[in-house]
Coordinates of C-alpha atoms in Angstrom, one line a residue:
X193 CA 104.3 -124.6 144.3
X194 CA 105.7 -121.2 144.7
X195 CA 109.8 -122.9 144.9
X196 CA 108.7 -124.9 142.3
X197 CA 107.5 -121.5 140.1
X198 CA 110.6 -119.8 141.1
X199 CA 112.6 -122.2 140.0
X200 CA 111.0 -122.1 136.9
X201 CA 111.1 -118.7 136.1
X202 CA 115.0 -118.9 136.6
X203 CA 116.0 -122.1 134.5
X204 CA 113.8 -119.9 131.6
X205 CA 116.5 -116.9 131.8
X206 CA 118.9 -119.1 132.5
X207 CA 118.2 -120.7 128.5
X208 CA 117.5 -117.6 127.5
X209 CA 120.6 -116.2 128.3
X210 CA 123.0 -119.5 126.8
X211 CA 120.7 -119.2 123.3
X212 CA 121.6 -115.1 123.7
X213 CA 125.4 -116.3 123.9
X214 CA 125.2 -118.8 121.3
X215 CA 123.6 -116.8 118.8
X216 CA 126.2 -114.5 118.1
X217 CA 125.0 -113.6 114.4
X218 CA 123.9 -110.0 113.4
X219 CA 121.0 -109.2 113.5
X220 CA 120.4 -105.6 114.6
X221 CA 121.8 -102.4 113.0
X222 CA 122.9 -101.2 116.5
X223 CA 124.8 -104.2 117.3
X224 CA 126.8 -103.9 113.9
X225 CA 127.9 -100.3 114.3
X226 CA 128.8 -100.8 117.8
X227 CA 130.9 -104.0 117.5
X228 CA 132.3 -103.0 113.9
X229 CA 132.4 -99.2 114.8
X230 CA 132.0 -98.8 110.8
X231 CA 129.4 -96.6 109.6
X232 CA 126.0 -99.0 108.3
X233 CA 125.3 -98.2 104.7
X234 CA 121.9 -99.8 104.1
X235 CA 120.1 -103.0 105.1
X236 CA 119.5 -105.3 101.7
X237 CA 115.6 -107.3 102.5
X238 CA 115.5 -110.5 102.0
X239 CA 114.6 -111.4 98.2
X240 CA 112.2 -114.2 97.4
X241 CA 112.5 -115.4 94.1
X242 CA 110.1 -117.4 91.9
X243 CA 110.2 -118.9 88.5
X244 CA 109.0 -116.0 86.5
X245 CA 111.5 -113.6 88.9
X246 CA 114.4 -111.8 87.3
X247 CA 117.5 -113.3 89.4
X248 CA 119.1 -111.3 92.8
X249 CA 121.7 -109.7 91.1
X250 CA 119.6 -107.9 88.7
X251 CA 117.1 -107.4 90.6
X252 CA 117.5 -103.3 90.8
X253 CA 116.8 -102.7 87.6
X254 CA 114.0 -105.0 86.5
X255 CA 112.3 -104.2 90.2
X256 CA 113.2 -100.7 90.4
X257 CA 110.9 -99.3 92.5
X258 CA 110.9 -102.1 95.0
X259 CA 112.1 -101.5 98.5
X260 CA 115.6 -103.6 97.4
X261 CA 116.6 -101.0 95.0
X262 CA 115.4 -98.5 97.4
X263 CA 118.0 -100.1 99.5
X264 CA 120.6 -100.4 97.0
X265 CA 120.1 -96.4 96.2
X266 CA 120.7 -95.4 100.0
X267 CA 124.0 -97.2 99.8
X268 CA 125.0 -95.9 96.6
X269 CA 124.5 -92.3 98.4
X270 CA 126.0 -93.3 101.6
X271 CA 129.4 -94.7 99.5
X272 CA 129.0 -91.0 97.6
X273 CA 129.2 -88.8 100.7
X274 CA 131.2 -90.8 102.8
X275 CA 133.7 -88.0 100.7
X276 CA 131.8 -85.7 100.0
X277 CA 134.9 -83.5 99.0
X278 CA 136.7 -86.3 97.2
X279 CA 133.8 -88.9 96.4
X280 CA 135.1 -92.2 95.9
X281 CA 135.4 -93.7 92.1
X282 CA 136.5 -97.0 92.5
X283 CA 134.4 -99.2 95.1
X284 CA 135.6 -102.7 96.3
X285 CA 132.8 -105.1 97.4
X286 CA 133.4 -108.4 99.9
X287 CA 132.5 -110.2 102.8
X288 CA 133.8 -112.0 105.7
X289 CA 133.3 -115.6 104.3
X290 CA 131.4 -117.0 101.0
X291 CA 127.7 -116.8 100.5
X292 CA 127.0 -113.2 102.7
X293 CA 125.7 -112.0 99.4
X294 CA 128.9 -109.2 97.9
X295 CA 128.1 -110.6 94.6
X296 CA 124.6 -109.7 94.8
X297 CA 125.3 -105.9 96.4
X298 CA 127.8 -105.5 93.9
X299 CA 126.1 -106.4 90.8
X300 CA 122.8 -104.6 91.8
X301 CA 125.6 -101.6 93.0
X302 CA 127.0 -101.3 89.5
X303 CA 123.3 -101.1 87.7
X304 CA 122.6 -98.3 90.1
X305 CA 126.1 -96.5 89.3
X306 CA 124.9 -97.0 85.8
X307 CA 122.4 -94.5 86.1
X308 CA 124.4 -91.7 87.0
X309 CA 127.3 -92.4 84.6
X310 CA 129.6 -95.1 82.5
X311 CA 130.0 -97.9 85.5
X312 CA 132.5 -100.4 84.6
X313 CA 131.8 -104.1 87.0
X314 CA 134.6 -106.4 87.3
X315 CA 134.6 -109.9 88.8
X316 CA 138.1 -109.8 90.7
X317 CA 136.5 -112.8 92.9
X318 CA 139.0 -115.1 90.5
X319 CA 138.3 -118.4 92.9
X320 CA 134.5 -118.4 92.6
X321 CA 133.9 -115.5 90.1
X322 CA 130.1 -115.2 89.0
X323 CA 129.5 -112.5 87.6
X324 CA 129.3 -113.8 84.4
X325 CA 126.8 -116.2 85.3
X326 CA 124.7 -112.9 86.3
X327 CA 125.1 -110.5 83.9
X328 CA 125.2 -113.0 80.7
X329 CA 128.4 -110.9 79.8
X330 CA 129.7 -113.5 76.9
X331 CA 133.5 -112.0 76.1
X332 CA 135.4 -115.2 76.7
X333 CA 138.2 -113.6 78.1
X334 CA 138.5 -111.2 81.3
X335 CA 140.4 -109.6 84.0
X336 CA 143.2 -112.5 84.2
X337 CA 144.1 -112.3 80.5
X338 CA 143.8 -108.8 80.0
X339 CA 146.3 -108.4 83.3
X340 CA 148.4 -111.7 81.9
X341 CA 148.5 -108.9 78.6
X342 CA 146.6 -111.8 76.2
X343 CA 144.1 -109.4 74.9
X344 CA 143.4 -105.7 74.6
X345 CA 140.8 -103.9 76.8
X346 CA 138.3 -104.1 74.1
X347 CA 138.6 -107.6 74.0
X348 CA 137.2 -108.4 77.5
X349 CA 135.0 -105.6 78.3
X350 CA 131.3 -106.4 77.4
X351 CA 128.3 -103.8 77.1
X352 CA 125.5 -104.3 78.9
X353 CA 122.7 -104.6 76.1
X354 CA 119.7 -104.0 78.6
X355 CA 121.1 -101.5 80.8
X356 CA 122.8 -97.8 78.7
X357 CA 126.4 -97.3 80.8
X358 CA 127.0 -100.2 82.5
X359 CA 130.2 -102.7 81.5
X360 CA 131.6 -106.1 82.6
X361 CA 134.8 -107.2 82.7
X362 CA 134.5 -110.8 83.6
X363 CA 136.7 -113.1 85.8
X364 CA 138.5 -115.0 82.4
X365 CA 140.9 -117.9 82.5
X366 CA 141.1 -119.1 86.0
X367 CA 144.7 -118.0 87.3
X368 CA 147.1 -121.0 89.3
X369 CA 147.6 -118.0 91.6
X370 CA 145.1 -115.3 91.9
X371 CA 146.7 -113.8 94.5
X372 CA 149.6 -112.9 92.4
X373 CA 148.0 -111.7 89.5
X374 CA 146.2 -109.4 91.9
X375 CA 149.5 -108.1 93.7
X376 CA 151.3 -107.4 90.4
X377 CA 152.3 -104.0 89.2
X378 CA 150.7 -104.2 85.9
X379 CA 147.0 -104.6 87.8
X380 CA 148.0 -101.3 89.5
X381 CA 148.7 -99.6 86.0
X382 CA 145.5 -101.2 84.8
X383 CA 143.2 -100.1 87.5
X384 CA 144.8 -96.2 86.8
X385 CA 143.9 -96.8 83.2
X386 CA 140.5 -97.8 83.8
X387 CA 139.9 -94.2 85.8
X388 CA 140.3 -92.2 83.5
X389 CA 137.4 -94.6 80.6
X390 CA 134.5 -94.8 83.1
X391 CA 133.1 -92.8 86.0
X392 CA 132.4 -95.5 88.4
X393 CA 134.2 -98.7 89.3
X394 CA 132.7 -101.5 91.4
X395 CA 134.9 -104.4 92.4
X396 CA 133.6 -107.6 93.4
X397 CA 136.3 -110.3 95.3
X398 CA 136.8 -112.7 97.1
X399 CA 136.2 -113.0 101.0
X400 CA 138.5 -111.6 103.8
X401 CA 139.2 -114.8 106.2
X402 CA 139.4 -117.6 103.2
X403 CA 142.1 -114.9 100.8
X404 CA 144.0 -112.0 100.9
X405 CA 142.6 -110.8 97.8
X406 CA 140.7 -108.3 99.3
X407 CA 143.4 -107.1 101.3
X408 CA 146.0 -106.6 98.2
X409 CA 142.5 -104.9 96.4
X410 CA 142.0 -102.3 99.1
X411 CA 145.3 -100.7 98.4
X412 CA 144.2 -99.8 94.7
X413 CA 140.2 -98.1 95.7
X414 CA 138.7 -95.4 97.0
X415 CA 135.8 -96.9 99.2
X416 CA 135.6 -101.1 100.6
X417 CA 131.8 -101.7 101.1
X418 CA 131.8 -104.9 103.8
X419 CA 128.7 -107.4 103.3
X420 CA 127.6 -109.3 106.5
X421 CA 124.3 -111.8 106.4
X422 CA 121.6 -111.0 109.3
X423 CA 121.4 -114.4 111.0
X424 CA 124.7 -116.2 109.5
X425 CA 127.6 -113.8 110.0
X426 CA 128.4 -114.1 113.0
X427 CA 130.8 -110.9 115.3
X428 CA 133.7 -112.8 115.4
X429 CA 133.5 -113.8 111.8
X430 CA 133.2 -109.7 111.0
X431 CA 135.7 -109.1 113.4
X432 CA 138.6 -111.6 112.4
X433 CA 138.2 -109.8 108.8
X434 CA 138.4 -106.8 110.3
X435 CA 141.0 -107.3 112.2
X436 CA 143.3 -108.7 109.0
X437 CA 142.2 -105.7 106.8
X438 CA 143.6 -103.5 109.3
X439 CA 146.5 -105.4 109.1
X440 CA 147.0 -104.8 105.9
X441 CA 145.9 -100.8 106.3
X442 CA 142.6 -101.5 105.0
X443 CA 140.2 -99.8 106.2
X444 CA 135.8 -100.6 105.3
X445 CA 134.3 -97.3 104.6
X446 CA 130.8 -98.8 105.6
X447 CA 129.3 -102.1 105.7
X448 CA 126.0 -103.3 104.7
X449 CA 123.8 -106.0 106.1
X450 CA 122.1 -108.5 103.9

């Protein structure tokens, strides 16, 4: 009997260790910031929605004293002092693959930039942009044709109605190449432009390992906010994007874990 328990008690670590291995997801703050060696910003909790709920990505300001825009707050200060001489203006939100939740951190980023000052929010995510579908920001042009020079700022940057300082500037006409439109000199001028109108800046794009986007992005802001998914990203998903940032000198000045 006592073989018989030993042998027990072994095969248990012995699956314990294998599930260990094979769940390689985040799920620990310590974990991130040792494997990533990138400051953590905030943890996001989990939202669960019902009918009568406002959606994700506006949560922040119809739940605003909830412990999500609580959440949301401590990033916005950790993005603010991660400079505290220079604090960055223009932010640039993404994630290693699709569905991590940047489009939710970003939205809910912007309406907390809103409070301290005009925030402009632009859906540079031109292969799955959604930010339209979020913010209800009905301008039927956006970031593609202002850049393609089809219509004048005015014409594609919408006012929030609900929240005082916030503006969208939505994805537009769905580019052939978006990676082109997004390397082009003309973005560059635009993005300069847009500096001196509004006091924040939050960029949402596309992920790291499917595009480049975020890559070509990084060289025109001040601060790259990286969003990983407790239980789905897993370290060599975060560390592949990583690792082709960096090869493109990009550098995340904090990530956050939804």
């Amino acid at each position: 009997m006592l073989v018989w328990g030993v042998a027990g008690f072994l095969i248990g670590i012995g699956i314990s260790l294998i599930r260990e291995q094979l769940n390689s997801t985040f799920s620990n703050i310590q974990r991130i910031e040792e494997e990533l060696r990138v400051p953590l910003f905030g943890v996001v909790p989990f939202l669960k929605l019902d009918a009568t709920s406002s959606t994700a990505e506006r949560h922040y300001i119809e739940n605003n004293r909830s412990p999500f825009a609580e959440a949301i707050n401590h990033i916005r200060t950790g993005i603010l002092y991660s400079d505290v001489d220079d604090p960055p203006q223009v932010v640039l939100v993404t994630s290693s693959v699709q569905g991590e939740g940047k489009t939710t951190v970003s939205s809910n980023l912007a309406l907390a930039f809103a409070q301290l000052g005009s925030t402009l929010l632009i859906d540079a995510d031109l292969r799955r942009p959604r930010i339209k579908r979020v913010t209800g920001a009905n301008s039927p042009y956006g970031l593609v044709d202002y850049v393609a020079g089809e219509v004048k700022l005015k014409d594609c940057v919408n006012r929030d109605a609900n929240v005082p300082g916030l503006y969208v500037i939505n994805g537009g006409t769905p580019p052939p190449n978006p990676l082109e439109l997004l390397s082009s000199e003309r973005l560059r001028r635009i993005m300069q432009n847009l500096r001196s109108k509004f006091q924040y800046i939050i960029v949402d794009t596309a992920p790291v390992l499917p595009a480049s986007d975020a890559i070509v992005l990084g060289q025109l802001v001040d601060s790259l906010i990286m969003v990983v998914q407790a239980e789905r990203t897993t370290g060599n998903m975060a560390k592949d994007a990583m690792k082709r940032m960096a090869g493109g000198n990009v550098v995340p000045t904090g990530i956050v874990l939804a």
